Short mmCIF file of C-alpha atoms in Angstrom, two decimals:
data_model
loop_
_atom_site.label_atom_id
_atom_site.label_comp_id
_atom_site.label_asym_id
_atom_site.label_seq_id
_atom_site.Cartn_x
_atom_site.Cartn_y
_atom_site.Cartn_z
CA UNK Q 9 -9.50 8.15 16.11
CA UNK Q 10 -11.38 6.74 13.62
CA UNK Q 11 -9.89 5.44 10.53
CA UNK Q 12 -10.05 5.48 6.65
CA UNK Q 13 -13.61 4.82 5.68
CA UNK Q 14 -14.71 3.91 2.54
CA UNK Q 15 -17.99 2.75 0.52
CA UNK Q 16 -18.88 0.26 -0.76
CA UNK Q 17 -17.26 -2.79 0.12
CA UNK Q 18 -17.72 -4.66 -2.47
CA UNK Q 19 -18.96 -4.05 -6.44
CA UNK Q 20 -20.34 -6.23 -8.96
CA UNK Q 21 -21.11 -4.66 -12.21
CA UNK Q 22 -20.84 -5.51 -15.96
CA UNK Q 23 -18.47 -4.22 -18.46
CA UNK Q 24 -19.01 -0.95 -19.83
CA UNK Q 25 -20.70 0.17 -16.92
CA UNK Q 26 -20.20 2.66 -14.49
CA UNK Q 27 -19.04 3.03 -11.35
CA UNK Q 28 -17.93 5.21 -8.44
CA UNK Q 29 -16.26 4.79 -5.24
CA UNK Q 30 -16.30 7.05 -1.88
CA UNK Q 31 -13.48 7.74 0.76
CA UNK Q 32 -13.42 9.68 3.60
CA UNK Q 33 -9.65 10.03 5.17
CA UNK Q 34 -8.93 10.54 8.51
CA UNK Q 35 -10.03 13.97 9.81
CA UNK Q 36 -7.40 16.32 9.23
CA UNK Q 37 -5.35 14.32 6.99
CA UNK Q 38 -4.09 16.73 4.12
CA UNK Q 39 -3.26 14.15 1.82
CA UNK Q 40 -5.31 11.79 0.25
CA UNK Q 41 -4.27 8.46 -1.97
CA UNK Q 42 -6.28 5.86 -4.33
CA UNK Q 43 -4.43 3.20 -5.22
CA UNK Q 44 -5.34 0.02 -7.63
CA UNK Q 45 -4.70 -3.59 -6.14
CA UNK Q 46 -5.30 -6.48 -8.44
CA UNK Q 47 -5.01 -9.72 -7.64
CA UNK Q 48 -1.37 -11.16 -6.43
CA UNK Q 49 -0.10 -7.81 -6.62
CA UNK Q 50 1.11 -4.61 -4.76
CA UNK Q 51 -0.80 -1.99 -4.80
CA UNK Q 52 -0.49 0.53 -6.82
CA UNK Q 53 -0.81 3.98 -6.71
CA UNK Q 54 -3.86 5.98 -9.52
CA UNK Q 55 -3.49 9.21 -8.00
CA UNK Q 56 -2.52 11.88 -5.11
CA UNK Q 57 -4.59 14.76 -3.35
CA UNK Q 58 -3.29 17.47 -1.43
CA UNK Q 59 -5.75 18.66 -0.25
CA UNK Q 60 -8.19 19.46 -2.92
CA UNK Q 61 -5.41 20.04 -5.36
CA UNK Q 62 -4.05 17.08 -8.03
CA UNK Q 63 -0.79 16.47 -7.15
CA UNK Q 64 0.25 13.05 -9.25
CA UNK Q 65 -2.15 11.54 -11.58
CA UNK Q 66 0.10 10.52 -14.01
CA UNK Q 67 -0.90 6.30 -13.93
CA UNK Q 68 -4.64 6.95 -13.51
CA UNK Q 69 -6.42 5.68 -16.78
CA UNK Q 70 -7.76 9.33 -17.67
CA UNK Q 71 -9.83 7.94 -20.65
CA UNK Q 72 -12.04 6.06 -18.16
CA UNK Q 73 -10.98 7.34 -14.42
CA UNK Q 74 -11.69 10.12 -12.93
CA UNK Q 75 -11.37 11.23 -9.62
CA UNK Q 76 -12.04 14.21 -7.34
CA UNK Q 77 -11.82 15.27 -3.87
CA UNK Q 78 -13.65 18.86 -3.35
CA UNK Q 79 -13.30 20.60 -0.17
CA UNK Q 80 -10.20 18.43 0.18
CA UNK Q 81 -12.02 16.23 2.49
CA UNK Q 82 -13.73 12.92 1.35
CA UNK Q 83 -13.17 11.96 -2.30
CA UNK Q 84 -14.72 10.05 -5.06
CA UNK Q 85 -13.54 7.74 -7.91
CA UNK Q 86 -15.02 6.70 -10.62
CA UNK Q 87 -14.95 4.31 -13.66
CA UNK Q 88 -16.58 4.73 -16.83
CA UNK Q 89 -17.06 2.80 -19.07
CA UNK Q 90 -15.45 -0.33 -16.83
CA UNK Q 91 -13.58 -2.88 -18.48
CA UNK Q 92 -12.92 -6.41 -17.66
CA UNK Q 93 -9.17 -5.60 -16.71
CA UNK Q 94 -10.47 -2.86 -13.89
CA UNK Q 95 -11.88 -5.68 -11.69
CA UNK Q 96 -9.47 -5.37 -8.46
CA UNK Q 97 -9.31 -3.46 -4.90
CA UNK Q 98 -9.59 -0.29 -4.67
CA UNK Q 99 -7.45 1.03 -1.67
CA UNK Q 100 -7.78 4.59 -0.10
CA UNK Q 101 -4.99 6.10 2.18
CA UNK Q 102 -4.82 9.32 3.87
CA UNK Q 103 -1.38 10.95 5.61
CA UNK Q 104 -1.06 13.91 7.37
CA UNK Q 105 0.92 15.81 5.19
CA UNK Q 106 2.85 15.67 1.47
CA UNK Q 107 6.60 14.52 2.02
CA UNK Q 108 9.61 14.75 1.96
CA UNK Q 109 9.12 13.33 5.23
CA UNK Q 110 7.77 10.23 4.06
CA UNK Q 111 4.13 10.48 6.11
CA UNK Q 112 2.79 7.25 7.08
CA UNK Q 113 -0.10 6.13 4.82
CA UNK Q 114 -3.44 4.74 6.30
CA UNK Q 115 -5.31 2.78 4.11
CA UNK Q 116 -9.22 2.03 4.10
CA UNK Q 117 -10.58 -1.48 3.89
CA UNK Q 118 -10.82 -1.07 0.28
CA UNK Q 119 -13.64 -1.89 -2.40
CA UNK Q 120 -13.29 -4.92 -4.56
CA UNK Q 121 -15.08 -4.58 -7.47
CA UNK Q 122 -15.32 -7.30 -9.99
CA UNK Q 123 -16.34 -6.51 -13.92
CA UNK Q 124 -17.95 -9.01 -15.87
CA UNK W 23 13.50 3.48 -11.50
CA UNK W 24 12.67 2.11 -7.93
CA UNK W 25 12.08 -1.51 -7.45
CA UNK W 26 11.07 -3.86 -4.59
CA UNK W 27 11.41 -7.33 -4.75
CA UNK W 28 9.43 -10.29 -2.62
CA UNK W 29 11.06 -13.19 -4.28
CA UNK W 30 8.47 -15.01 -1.35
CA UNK W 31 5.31 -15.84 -2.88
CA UNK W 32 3.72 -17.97 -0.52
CA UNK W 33 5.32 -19.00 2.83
CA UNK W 34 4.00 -21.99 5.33
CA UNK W 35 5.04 -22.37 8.95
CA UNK W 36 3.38 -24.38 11.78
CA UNK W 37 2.19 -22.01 14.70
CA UNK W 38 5.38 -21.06 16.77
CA UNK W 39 8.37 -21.32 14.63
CA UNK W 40 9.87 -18.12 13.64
CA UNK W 41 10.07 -17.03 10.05
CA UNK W 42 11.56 -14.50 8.02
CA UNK W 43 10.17 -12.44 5.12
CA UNK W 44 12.70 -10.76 2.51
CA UNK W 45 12.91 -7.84 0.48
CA UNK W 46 14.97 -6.30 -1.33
CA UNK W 47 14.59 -2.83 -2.98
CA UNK W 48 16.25 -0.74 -5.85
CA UNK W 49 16.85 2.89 -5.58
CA UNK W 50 19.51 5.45 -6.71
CA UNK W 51 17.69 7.77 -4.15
CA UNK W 52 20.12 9.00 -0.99
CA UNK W 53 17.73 9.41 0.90
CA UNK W 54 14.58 6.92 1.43
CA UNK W 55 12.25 5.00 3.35
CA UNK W 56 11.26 1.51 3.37
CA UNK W 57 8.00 0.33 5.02
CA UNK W 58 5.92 -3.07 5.78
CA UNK W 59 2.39 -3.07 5.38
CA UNK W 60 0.39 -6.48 7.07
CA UNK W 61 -2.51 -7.15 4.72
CA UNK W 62 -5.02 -9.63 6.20
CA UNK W 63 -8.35 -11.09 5.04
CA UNK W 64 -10.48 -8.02 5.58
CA UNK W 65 -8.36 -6.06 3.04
CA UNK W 66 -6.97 -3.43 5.09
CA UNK W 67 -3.10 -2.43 4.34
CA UNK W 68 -1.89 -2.13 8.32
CA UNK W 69 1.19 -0.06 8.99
CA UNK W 70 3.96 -2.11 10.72
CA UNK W 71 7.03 0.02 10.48
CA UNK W 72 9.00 2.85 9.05
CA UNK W 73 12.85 3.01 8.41
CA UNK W 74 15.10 5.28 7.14
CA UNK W 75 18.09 4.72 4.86
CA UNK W 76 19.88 6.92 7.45
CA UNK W 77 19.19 4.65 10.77
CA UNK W 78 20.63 0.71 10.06
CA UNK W 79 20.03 -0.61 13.26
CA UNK W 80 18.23 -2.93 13.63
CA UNK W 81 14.55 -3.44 14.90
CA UNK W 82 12.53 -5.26 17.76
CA UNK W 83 8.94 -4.95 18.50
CA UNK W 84 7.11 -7.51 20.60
CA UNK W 85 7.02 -10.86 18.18
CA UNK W 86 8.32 -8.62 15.50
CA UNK W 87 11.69 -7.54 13.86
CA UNK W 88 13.62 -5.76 11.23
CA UNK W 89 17.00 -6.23 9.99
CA UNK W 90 18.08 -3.08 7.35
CA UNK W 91 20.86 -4.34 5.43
CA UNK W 92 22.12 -1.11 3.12
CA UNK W 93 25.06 -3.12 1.71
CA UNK W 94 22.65 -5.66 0.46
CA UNK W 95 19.78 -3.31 -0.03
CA UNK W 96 17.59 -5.26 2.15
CA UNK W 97 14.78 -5.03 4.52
CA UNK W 98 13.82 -8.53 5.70
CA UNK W 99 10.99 -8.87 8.46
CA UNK W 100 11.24 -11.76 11.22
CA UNK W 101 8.14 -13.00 13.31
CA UNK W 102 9.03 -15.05 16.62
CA UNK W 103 6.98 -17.43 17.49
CA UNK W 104 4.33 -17.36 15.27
CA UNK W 105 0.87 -17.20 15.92
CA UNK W 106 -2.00 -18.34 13.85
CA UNK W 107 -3.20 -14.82 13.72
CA UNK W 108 -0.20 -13.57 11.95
CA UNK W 109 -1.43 -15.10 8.85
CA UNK W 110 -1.68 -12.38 6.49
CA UNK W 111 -0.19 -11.13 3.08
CA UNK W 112 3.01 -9.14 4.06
CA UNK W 113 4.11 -6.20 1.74
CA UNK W 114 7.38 -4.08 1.84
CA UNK W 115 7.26 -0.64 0.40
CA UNK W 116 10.12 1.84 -0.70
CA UNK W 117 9.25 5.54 -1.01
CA UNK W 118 10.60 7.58 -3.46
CA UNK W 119 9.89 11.43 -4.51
CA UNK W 120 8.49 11.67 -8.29
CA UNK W 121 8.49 13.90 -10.96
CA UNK W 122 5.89 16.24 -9.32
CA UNK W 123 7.88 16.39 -6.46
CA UNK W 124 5.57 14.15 -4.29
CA UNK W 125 6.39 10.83 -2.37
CA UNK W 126 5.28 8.11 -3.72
CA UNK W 127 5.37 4.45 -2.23
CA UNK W 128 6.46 1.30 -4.70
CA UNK W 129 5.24 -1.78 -3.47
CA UNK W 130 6.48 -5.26 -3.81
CA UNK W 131 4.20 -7.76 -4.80
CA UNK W 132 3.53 -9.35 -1.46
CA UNK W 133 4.14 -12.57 0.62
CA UNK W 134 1.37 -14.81 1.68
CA UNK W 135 2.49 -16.03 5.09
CA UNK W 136 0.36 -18.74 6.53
CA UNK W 137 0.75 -20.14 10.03
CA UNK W 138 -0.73 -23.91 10.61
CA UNK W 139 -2.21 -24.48 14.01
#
């Protein structure tokens, strides 16, 4: 089964730019996460899908993130304008289902993107 | 509001000694989970275990363990005989159902576990 994919790996832009990141979850995975890693810390979580539908977006940055996920498959975030305090990892995760279960999460590889 | 604590920062063992990573979380949830997630150099958050506050015993898997401590609200992780590939960042995670009604996972800020050859 193949895993969470997502594009690019890595992102080098300067400040005020933008930006936009891809994830495709795990096929058949109705739930879909992007979380914010930054350096020497635990991720944490921007927003939930389920399905195609917003479910918790209430620490995404809505002045400058935005995020989508039509036909609740593969989903896309994106910065604009970046600032220099955006520069971490971006981690996707996909479960099969919302709780109260508590789903296992399977993360991506991630896309570190550094702002200068 | 839900906390986890990894009072661990960084953590340095030579290859083959056993070592334990703590945690200890915050809820005034019933009814929870607590995970650990293995982070190595490629990035990638790898799923090690689940546990519910329900089920306290205790936890063996290969090299790996897990001893749930509700009393103490903790959820420490022991490697056996450490191997170089274990080197990783460790996370441990507590779920918890927001607001909205969805679960949501708080993470602890990690432990860099390094195993010298």
């Amino acid at each position: 089964e193949a895993g969470v994919a997502q594009s690019p790996r890595y992102k080098i832009i300067e400040k005020r730019q933008s930006v936009a990141f891809w994830c495709n979850p795990i096929s058949g995975h109705a739930t879909l996460y992007w979380y914010q890693q930054i350096l020497g810390q635990g991720p944490k979580l921007l927003i939930q899908f389920q399905n195609n539908g917003v479910v918790d977006d209430s620490q995404l940055p809505k002045d400058r993130f935005s995020a989508e996920r039509l036909k609740g498959v593969d989903s896309t975030l994106k910065i604009q304008p970046a600032k220099l305090e955006d520069s971490a990892v971006y981690l996707c995760a996909s479960s099969p289902q919302r709780g109260p279960t508590a789903d296992t999460q399977y993360f991506g590889p991630g896309t570190r993107l550094t702002v200068l | 509001a839900q906390k986890v604590t990894q009072a661990q920062t960084e953590i340095s063992v030579v290859e083959k000694e056993d070592v334990t990573l703590d945690c200890v979380y915050e809820t005034r949830d019933t009814t929870y989970y607590l995970f650990w997630y293995k982070q190595p150099p490629s990035g990638e958050l790898v799923f090690l275990i689940r546990r519910n506050s329900f089920d306290e015993q205790n936890e063996i898997s290969g090299r790996y363990s897990w001893n749930f401590q509700k009393s103490t609200s903790s959820f420490n992780f022991t490697i056996t005989a450490s191997q170089v590939v274990d080197s990783a960042v460790y996370f441990c995670a507590l779920s918890e159902i927001s607001n909205f009604g969805n679960e949501k996972l708080t993470f602890g800020t990690g432990t860099r576990l390094t195993i010298i050859p």
